[in-house]
Short mmCIF file of C-alpha atoms in Angstrom, two decimals:
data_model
loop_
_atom_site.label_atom_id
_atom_site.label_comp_id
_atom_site.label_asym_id
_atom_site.label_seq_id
_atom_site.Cartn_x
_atom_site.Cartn_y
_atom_site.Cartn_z
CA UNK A 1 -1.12 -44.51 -34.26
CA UNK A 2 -4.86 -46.24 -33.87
CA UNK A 3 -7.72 -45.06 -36.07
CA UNK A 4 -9.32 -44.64 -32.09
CA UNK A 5 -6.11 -42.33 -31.11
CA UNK A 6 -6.55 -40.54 -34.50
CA UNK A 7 -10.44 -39.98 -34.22
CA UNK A 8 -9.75 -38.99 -30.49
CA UNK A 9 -7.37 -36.16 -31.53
CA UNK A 10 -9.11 -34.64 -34.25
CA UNK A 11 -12.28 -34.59 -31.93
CA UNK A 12 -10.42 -32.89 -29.24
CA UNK A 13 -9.12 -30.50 -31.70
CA UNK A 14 -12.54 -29.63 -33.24
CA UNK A 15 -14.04 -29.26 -30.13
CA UNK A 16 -13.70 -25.40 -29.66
CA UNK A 17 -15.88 -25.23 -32.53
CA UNK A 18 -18.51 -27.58 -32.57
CA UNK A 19 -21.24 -25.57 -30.78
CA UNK A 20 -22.60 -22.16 -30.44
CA UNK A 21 -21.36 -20.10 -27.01
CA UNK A 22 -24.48 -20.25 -24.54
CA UNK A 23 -24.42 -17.11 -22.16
CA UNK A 24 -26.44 -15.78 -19.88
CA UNK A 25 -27.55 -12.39 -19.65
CA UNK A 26 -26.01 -10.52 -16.31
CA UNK A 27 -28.72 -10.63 -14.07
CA UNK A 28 -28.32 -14.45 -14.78
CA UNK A 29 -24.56 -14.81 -14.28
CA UNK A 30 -23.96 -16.42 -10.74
CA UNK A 31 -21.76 -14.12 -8.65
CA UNK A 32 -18.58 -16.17 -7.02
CA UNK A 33 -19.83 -16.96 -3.59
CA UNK A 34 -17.49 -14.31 -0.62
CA UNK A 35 -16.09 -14.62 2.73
CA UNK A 36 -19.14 -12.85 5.33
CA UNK A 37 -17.09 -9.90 5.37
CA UNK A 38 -17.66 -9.02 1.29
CA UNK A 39 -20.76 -10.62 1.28
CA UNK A 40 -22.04 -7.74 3.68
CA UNK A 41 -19.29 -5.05 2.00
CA UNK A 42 -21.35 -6.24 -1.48
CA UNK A 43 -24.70 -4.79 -0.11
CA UNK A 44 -23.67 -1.40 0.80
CA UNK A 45 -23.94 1.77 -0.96
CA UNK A 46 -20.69 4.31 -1.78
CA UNK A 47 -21.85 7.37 0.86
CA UNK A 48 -19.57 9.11 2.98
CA UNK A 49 -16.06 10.52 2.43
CA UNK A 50 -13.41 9.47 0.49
CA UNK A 51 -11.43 7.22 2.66
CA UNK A 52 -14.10 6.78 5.35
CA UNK A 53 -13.85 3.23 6.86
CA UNK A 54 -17.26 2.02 6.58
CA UNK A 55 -16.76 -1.58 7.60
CA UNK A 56 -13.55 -3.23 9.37
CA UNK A 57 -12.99 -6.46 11.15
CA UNK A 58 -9.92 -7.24 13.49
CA UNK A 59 -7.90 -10.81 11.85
CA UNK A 60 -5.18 -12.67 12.62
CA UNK A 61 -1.40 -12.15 11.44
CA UNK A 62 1.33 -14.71 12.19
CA UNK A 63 3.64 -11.47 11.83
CA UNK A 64 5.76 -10.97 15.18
CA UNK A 65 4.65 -7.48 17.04
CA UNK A 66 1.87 -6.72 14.48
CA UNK A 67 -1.75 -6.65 14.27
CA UNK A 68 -4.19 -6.84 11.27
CA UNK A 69 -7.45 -5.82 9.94
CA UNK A 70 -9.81 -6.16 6.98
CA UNK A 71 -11.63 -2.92 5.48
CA UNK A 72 -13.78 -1.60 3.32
CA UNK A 73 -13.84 2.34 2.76
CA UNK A 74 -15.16 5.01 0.00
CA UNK A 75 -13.20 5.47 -2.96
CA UNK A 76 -13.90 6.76 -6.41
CA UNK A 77 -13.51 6.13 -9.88
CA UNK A 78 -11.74 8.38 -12.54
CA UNK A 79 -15.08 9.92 -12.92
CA UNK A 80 -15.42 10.89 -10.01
CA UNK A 81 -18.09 8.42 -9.69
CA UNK A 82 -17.90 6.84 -5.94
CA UNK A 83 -17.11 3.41 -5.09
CA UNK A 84 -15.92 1.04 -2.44
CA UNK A 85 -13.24 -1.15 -2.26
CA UNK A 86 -11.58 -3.35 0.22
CA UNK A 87 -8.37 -4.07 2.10
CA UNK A 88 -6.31 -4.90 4.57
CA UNK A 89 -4.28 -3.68 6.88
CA UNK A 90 -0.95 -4.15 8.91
CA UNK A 91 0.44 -2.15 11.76
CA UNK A 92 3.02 -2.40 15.00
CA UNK A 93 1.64 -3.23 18.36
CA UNK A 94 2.10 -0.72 21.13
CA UNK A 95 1.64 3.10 21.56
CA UNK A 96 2.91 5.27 17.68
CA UNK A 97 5.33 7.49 18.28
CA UNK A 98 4.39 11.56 18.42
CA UNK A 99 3.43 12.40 14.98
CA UNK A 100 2.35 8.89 13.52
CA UNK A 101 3.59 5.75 11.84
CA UNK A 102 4.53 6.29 8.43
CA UNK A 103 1.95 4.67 5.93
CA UNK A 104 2.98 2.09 3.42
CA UNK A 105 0.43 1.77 0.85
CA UNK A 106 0.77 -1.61 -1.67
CA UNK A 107 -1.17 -1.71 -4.35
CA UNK A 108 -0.65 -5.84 -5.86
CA UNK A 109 -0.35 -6.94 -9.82
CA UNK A 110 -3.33 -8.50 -11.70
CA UNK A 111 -5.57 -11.17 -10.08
CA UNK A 112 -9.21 -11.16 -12.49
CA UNK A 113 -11.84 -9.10 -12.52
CA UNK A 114 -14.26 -11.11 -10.84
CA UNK A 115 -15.92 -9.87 -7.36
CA UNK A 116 -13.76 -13.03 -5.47
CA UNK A 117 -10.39 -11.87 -6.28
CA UNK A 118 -9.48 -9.59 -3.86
CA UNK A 119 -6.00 -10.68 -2.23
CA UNK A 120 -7.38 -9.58 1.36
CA UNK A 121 -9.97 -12.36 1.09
CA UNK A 122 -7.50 -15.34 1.23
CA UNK A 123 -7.73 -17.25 5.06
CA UNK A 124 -4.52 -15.24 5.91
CA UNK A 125 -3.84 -11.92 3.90
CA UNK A 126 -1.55 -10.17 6.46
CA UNK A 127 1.70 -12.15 5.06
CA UNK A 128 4.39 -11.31 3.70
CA UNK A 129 4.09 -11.20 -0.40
CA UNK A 130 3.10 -15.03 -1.94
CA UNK A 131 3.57 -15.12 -5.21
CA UNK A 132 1.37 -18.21 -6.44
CA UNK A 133 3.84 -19.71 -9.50
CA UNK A 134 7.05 -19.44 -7.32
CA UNK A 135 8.17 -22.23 -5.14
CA UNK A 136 6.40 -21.44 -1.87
CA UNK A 137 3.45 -20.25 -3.13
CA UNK A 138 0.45 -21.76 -1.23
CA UNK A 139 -2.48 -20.27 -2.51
CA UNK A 140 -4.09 -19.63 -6.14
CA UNK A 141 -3.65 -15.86 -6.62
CA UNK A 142 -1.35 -13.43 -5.27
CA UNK A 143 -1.18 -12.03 -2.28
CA UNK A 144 0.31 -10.69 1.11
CA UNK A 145 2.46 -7.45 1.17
CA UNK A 146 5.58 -6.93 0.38
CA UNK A 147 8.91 -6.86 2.79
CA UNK A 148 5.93 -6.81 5.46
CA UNK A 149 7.93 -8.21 8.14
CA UNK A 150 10.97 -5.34 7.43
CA UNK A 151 8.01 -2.61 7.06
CA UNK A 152 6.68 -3.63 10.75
CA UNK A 153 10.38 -3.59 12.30
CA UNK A 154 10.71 -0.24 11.43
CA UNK A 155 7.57 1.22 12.65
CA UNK A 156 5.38 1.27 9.36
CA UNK A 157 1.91 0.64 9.14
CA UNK A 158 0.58 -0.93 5.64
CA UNK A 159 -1.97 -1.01 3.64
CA UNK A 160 -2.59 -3.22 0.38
CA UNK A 161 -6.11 -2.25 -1.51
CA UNK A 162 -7.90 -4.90 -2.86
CA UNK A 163 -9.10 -2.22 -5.35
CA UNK A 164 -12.95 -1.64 -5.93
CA UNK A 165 -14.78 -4.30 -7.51
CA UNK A 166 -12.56 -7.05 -6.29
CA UNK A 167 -14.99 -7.90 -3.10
CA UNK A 168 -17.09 -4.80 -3.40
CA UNK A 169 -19.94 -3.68 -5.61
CA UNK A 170 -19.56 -2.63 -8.99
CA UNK A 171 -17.81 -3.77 -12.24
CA UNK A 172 -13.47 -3.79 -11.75
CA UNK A 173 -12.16 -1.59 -13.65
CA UNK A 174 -9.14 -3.70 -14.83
CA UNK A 175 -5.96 -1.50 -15.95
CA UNK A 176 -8.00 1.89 -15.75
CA UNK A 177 -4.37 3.18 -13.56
CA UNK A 178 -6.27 6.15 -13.38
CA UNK A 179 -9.04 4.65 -10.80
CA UNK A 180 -6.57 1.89 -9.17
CA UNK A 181 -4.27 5.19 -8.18
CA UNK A 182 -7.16 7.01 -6.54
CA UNK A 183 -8.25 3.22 -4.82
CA UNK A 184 -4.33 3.65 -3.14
CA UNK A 185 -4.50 7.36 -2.39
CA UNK A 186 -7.85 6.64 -0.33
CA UNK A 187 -6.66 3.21 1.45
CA UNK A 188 -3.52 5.83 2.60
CA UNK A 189 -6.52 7.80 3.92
CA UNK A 190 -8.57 5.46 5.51
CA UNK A 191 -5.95 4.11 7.80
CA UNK A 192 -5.35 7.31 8.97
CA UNK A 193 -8.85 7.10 10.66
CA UNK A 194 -8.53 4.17 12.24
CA UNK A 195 -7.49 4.88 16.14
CA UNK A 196 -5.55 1.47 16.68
CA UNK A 197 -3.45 1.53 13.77
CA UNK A 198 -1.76 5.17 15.16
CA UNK A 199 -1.13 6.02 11.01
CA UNK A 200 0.68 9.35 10.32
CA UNK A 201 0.16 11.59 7.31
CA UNK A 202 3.69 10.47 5.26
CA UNK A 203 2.84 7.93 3.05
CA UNK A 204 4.69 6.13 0.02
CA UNK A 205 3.04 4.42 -2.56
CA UNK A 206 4.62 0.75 -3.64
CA UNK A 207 3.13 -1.49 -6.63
CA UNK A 208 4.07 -4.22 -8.97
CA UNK A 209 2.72 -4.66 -12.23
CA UNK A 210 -0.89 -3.68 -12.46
CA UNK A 211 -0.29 -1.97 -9.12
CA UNK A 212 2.80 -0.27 -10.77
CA UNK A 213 0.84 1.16 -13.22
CA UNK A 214 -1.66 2.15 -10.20
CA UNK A 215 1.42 3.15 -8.18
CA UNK A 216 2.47 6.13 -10.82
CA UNK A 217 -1.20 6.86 -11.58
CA UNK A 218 -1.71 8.19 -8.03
CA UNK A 219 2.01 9.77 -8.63
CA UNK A 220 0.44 11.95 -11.26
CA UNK A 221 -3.10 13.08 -9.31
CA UNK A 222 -1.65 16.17 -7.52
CA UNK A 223 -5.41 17.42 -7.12
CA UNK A 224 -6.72 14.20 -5.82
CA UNK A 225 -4.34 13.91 -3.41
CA UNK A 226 -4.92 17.79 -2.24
CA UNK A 227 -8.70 17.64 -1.98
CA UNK A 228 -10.09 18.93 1.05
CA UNK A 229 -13.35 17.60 2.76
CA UNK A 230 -12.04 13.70 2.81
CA UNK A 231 -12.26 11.21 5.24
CA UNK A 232 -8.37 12.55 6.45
CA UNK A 233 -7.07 15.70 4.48
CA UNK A 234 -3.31 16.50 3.71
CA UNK A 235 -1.71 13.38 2.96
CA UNK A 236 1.76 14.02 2.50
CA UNK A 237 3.49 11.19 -0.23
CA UNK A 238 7.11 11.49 -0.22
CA UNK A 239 7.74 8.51 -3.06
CA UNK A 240 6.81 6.53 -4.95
CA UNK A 241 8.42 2.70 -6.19
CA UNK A 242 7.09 0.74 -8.98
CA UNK A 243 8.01 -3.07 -10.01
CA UNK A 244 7.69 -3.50 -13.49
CA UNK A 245 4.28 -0.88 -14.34
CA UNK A 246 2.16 -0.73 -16.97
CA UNK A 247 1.29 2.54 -19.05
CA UNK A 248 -0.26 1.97 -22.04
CA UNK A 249 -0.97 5.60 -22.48
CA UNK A 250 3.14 6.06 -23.01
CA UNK A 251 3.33 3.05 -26.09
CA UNK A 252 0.15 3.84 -27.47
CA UNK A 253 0.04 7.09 -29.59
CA UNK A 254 -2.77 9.29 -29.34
CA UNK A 255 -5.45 9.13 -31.74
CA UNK A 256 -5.81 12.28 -34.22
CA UNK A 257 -8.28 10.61 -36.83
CA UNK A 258 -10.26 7.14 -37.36
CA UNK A 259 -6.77 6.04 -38.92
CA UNK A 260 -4.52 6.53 -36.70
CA UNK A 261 -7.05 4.97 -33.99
CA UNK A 262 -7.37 1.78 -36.11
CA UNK A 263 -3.82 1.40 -36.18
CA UNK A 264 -3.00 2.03 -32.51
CA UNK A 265 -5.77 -1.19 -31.99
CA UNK A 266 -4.15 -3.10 -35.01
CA UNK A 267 -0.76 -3.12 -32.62
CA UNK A 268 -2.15 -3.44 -29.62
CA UNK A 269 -4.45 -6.71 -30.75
CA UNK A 270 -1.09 -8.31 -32.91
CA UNK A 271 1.11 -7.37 -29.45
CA UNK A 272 -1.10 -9.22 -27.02
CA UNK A 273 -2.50 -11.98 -29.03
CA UNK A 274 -0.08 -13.96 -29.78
CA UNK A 275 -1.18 -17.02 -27.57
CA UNK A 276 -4.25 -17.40 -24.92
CA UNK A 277 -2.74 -16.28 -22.03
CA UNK A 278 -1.84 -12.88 -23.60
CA UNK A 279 -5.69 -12.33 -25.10
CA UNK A 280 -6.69 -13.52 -21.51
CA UNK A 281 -5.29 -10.16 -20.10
CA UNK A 282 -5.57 -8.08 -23.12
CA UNK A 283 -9.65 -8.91 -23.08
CA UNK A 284 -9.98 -8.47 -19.62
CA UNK A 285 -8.22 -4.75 -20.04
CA UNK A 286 -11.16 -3.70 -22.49
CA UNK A 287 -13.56 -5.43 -20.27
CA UNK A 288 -12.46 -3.09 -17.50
CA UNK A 289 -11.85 -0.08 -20.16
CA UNK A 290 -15.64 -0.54 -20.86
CA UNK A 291 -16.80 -0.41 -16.70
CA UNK A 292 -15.08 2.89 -16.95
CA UNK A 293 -16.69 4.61 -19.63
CA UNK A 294 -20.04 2.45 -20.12
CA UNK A 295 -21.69 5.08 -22.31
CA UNK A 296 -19.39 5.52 -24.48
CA UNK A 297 -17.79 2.00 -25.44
CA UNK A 298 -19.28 -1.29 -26.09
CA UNK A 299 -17.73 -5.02 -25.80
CA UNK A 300 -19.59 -5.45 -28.95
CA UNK A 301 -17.64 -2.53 -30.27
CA UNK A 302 -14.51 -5.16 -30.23
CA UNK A 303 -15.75 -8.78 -29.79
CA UNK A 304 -18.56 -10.27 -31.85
CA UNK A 305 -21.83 -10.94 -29.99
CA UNK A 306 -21.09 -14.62 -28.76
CA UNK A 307 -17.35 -13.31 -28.10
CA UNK A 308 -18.30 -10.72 -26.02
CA UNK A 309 -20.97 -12.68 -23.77
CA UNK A 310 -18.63 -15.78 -22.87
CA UNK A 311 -15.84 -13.32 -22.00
CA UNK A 312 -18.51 -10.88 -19.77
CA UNK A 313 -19.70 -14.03 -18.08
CA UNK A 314 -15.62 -15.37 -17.80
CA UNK A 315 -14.76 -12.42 -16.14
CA UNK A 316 -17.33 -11.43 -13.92
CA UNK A 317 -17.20 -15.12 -12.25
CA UNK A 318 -12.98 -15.72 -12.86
CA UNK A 319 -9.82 -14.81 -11.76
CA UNK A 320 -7.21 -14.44 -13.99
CA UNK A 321 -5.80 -17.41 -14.28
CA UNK A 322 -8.96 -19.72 -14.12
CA UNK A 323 -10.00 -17.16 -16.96
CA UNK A 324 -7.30 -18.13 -19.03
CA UNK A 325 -7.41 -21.73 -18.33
CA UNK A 326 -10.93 -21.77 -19.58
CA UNK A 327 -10.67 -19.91 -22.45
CA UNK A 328 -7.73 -22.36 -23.52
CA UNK A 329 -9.93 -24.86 -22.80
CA UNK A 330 -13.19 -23.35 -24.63
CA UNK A 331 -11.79 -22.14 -28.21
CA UNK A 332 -8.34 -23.69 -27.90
CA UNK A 333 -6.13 -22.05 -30.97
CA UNK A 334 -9.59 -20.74 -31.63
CA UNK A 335 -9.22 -17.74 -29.46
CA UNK A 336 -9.25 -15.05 -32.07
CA UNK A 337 -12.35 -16.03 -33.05
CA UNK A 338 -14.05 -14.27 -30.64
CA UNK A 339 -12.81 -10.74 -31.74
CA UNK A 340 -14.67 -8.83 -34.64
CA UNK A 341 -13.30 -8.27 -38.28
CA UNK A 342 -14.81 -5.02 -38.35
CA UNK A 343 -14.14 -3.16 -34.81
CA UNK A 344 -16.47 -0.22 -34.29
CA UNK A 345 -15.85 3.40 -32.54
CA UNK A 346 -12.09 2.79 -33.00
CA UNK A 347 -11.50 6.16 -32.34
CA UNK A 348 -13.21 6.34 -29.05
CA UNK A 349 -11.64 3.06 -27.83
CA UNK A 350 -7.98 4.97 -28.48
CA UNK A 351 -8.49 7.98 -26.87
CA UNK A 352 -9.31 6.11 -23.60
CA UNK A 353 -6.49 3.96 -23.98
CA UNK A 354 -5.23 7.64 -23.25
CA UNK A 355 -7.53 8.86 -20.89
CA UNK A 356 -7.31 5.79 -18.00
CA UNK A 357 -3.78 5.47 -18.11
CA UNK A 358 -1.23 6.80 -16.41
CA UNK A 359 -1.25 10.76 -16.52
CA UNK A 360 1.50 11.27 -19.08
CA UNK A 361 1.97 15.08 -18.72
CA UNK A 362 2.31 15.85 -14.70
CA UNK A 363 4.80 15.75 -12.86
CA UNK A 364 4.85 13.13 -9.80
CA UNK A 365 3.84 14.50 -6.55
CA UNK A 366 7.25 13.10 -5.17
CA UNK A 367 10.16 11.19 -6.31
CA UNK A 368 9.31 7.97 -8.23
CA UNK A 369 12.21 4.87 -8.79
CA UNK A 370 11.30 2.22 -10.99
CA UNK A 371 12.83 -1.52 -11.00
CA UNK A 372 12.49 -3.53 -13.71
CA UNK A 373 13.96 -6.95 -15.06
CA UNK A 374 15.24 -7.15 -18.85
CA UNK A 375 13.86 -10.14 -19.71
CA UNK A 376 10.51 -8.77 -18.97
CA UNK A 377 7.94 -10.03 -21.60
CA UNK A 378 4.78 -9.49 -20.03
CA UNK A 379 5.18 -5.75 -19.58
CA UNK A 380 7.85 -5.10 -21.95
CA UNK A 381 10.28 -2.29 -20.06
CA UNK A 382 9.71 0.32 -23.52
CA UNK A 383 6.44 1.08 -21.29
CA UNK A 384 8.38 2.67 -17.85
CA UNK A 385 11.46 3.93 -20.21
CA UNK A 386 8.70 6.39 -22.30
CA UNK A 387 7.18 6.90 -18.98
CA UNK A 388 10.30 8.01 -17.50
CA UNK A 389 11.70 9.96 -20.59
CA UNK A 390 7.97 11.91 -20.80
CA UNK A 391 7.99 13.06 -16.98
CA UNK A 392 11.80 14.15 -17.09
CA UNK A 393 11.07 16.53 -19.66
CA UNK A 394 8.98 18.41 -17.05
CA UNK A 395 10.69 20.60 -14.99
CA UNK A 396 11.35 19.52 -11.12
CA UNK A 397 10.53 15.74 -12.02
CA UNK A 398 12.20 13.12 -10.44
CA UNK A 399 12.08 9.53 -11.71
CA UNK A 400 14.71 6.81 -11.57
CA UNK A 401 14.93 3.36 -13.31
CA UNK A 402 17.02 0.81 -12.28
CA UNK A 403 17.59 -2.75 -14.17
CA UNK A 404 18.02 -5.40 -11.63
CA UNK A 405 21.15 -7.76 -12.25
CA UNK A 406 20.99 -11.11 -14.46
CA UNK A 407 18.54 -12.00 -16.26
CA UNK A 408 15.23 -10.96 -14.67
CA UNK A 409 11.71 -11.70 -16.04
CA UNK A 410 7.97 -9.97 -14.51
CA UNK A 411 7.68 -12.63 -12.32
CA UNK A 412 11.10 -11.99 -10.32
CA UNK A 413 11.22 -8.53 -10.10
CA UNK A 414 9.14 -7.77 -6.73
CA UNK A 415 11.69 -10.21 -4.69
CA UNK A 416 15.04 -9.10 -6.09
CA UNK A 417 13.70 -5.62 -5.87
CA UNK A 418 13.44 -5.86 -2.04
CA UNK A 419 17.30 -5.19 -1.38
CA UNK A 420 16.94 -2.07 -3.15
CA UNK A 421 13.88 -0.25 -2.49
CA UNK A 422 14.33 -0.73 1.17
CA UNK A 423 16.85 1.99 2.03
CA UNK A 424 15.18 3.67 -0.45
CA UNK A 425 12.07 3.93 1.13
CA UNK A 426 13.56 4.54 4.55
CA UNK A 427 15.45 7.51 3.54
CA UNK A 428 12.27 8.96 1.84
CA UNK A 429 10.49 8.08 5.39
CA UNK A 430 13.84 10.11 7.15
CA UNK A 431 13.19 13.34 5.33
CA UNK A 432 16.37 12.45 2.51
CA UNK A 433 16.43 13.96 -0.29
CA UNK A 434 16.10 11.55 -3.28
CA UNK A 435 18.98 11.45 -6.03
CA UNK A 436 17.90 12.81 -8.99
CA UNK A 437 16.64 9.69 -11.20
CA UNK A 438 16.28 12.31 -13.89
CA UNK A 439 20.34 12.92 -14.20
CA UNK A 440 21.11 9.49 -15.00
CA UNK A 441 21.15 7.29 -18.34
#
């Protein structure tokens, strides 16, 4: 090797380090340019009822028999606090039958935090599920609803929330399952109001990932889902399928003293840190941890002061994987660097690990079946077994799990899943009674 190609190396590997993170403060930190639609969703205010349709657009759908829309509608945080997030929306052509379409409500796995990365505002978002890092995937995120084609044959309407913050005001709550579940129980209400779509009041709630995790969250809101004086009262969920969720609340003990809060954050930072792409997601969880509670935690509580700034700015103008890409590219092996020594209000941070999960102690508001891959790194399976195990000790709970054959990893789960969690689905539509996911191993 050269004495150039040597310099050259050792230059490139220094680099993370050779100069002090310049950020801006947030009033400074450009906001990703939108499609018209969320540039005009972006300037309104949270008022009306939860579920009211306050902005909606007709678009195109190259699905046979259907038609599509883009929406924005009222929804609210796990605070109660209101919001509004986007979607869109597939239904049948033609006249619904007496009584409504059943309502399909997807709610899609992680795409950033930033106020661009909304899977409704690709050119064509009424397709069937794209998956970006599979062969066939044409865009770079997520997006499109699953078995969409299937749902439309057999008289469905769907939904797929963009959830609030991804192409609506406000900060995205990233993994707060809590908020995410309540952004799915509202899109199942807003299409209810809209006259062409010809929605009925049976719903099922269907997620992957992220939207897994949001998927079992709404599961567990019994109240929510009751309240009266929405935009569409009594919808009626009869299940419930999630691909591969997250609950942290289930793997992550809860907090009795500063201790056992330090410790719960020692194996949480060692889990997800062990390259860039991990800490990309792991970051971006406290990030949206923080929008939930914003009185109560700090970045700074977690990140040193540079840290904290470059990831704010990374994540309020990134999706996921550009996120990643340019922290790799930033800090290199240098990553950890940006996380404190000395993490402050430990204690606080656990409990609402806790607190914006899934709910841990209710029992689902209908039957729930989980599919999941063994090979699964990225959400290790440990989360939806402890899940499972804690709501089958409640009386009248019904949750399955099934492993899908071979050897199945995060990323193939939603399209082997398909072959199972149809029939499923329609016999939950028919009025079947579930098998009890509870009785078996």
């Amino acid at each position: 090797m050269s004495i150039t190609s040597r310099l050259l190396i050792a230059a490139l590997s220094a680099a993370p380090c050779l100069a002090p993170i310049a950020a801006m403060a947030d009033d400074a930190i450009a906001r990703p340019m939108l499609p018209p639609f969320y540039e005009s969703v972006m300037k309104m205010k949270p008022e009306g009822k939860l579920g009211q349709v306050i902005r909606q657009e007709k678009i195109a759908t190259s699905i046979k028999g259907a038609e599509a829309w883009r929406i924005a509608y009222v929804s609210s945080d796990l605070n109660d606090v209101k919001t509004i997030s986007t979607a869109v929306v597939v239904a049948p052509e033609g006249k619904a039958p007496k009584g409504g379409r059943p309502v399909v409500i997807w709610s899609h796995g992680t795409t950033g935090g930033a106020a661009n990365c909304g899977p409704s505002q690709v050119l064509d978002p009424a397709k069937p599920l794209n998956l970006y890092f599979r062969i066939g995937g044409d865009s770079w995120t997520d997006y499109g609803l699953p078995a969409l084609e299937q749902f439309i044959k057999s008289g469905y309407v769907v939904v797929g929330t963009d959830y609030q913050g991804l192409g609506s005001p406000g900060k995205h709550q990233y993994l707060v399952a809590r908020t995410q579940g309540r952004d799915a129980i509202n899109a199942g209400r807003a299409v209810g109001t809209i006259k062409e779509v010809g929605a009925g009041k049976k719903a099922l709630g269907i997620g992957w990932s992220q939207g897994g995790g949001s998927t079992i969250a709404a599961a567990g809101q019994p109240d929510y889902i009751a309240q009266k004086g929405t935009a569409r009262d009594g919808l009626e969920f009869v299940g419930f399928v999630a691909m591969a969720p997250d609950d942290m609340a289930a793997v992550v003990p809860k907090p009795t003293d500063a201790a056992s809060a330090k410790n719960a954050i020692d194996e949480l930072t060692q889990t997800f840190s062990g390259n860039v792409f991990e800490f990309a997601h792991f970051a971006m969880m406290l990030w949206g941890i923080q929008a939930a509670y914003p009185d109560k935690l700090k970045y700074t509580d977690v990140y040193t002061e540079d840290g904290a700034k470059a990831l704010d700015e990374v994540y309020r103008t990134k999706c996921i994987h550009a996120s990643s890409d340019t922290l790799s590219y930033t800090f290199g092996n240098n990553y950890k660097t940006l996380m404190r020594a000395d993490r402050q209000n430990e204690l606080a941070w656990a409990q609402a690990f806790q607190t914006v999960s899934v709910p841990n102690d209710v029992k689902p508001v209908a039957p729930v079946m989980i599919y999941y891959g063994n090979n699964d790194t990225t959400l290790p399976p440990i989360q939806h077994e402890l899940y499972r195990k804690n709501m089958c000790a409640i009386a009248g709970a019904n949750v399955g799990r099934m492993q899908l054959p071979g050897n199945q990893d995060h990323f193939s789960t939603p399209g082997l899943s398909e072959q199972y969690y149809l029939p499923w689905i329609a016999d939950r539509f028919a009025g079947k009674s579930a098998p009890d996911g509870c009785a078996s191993n």
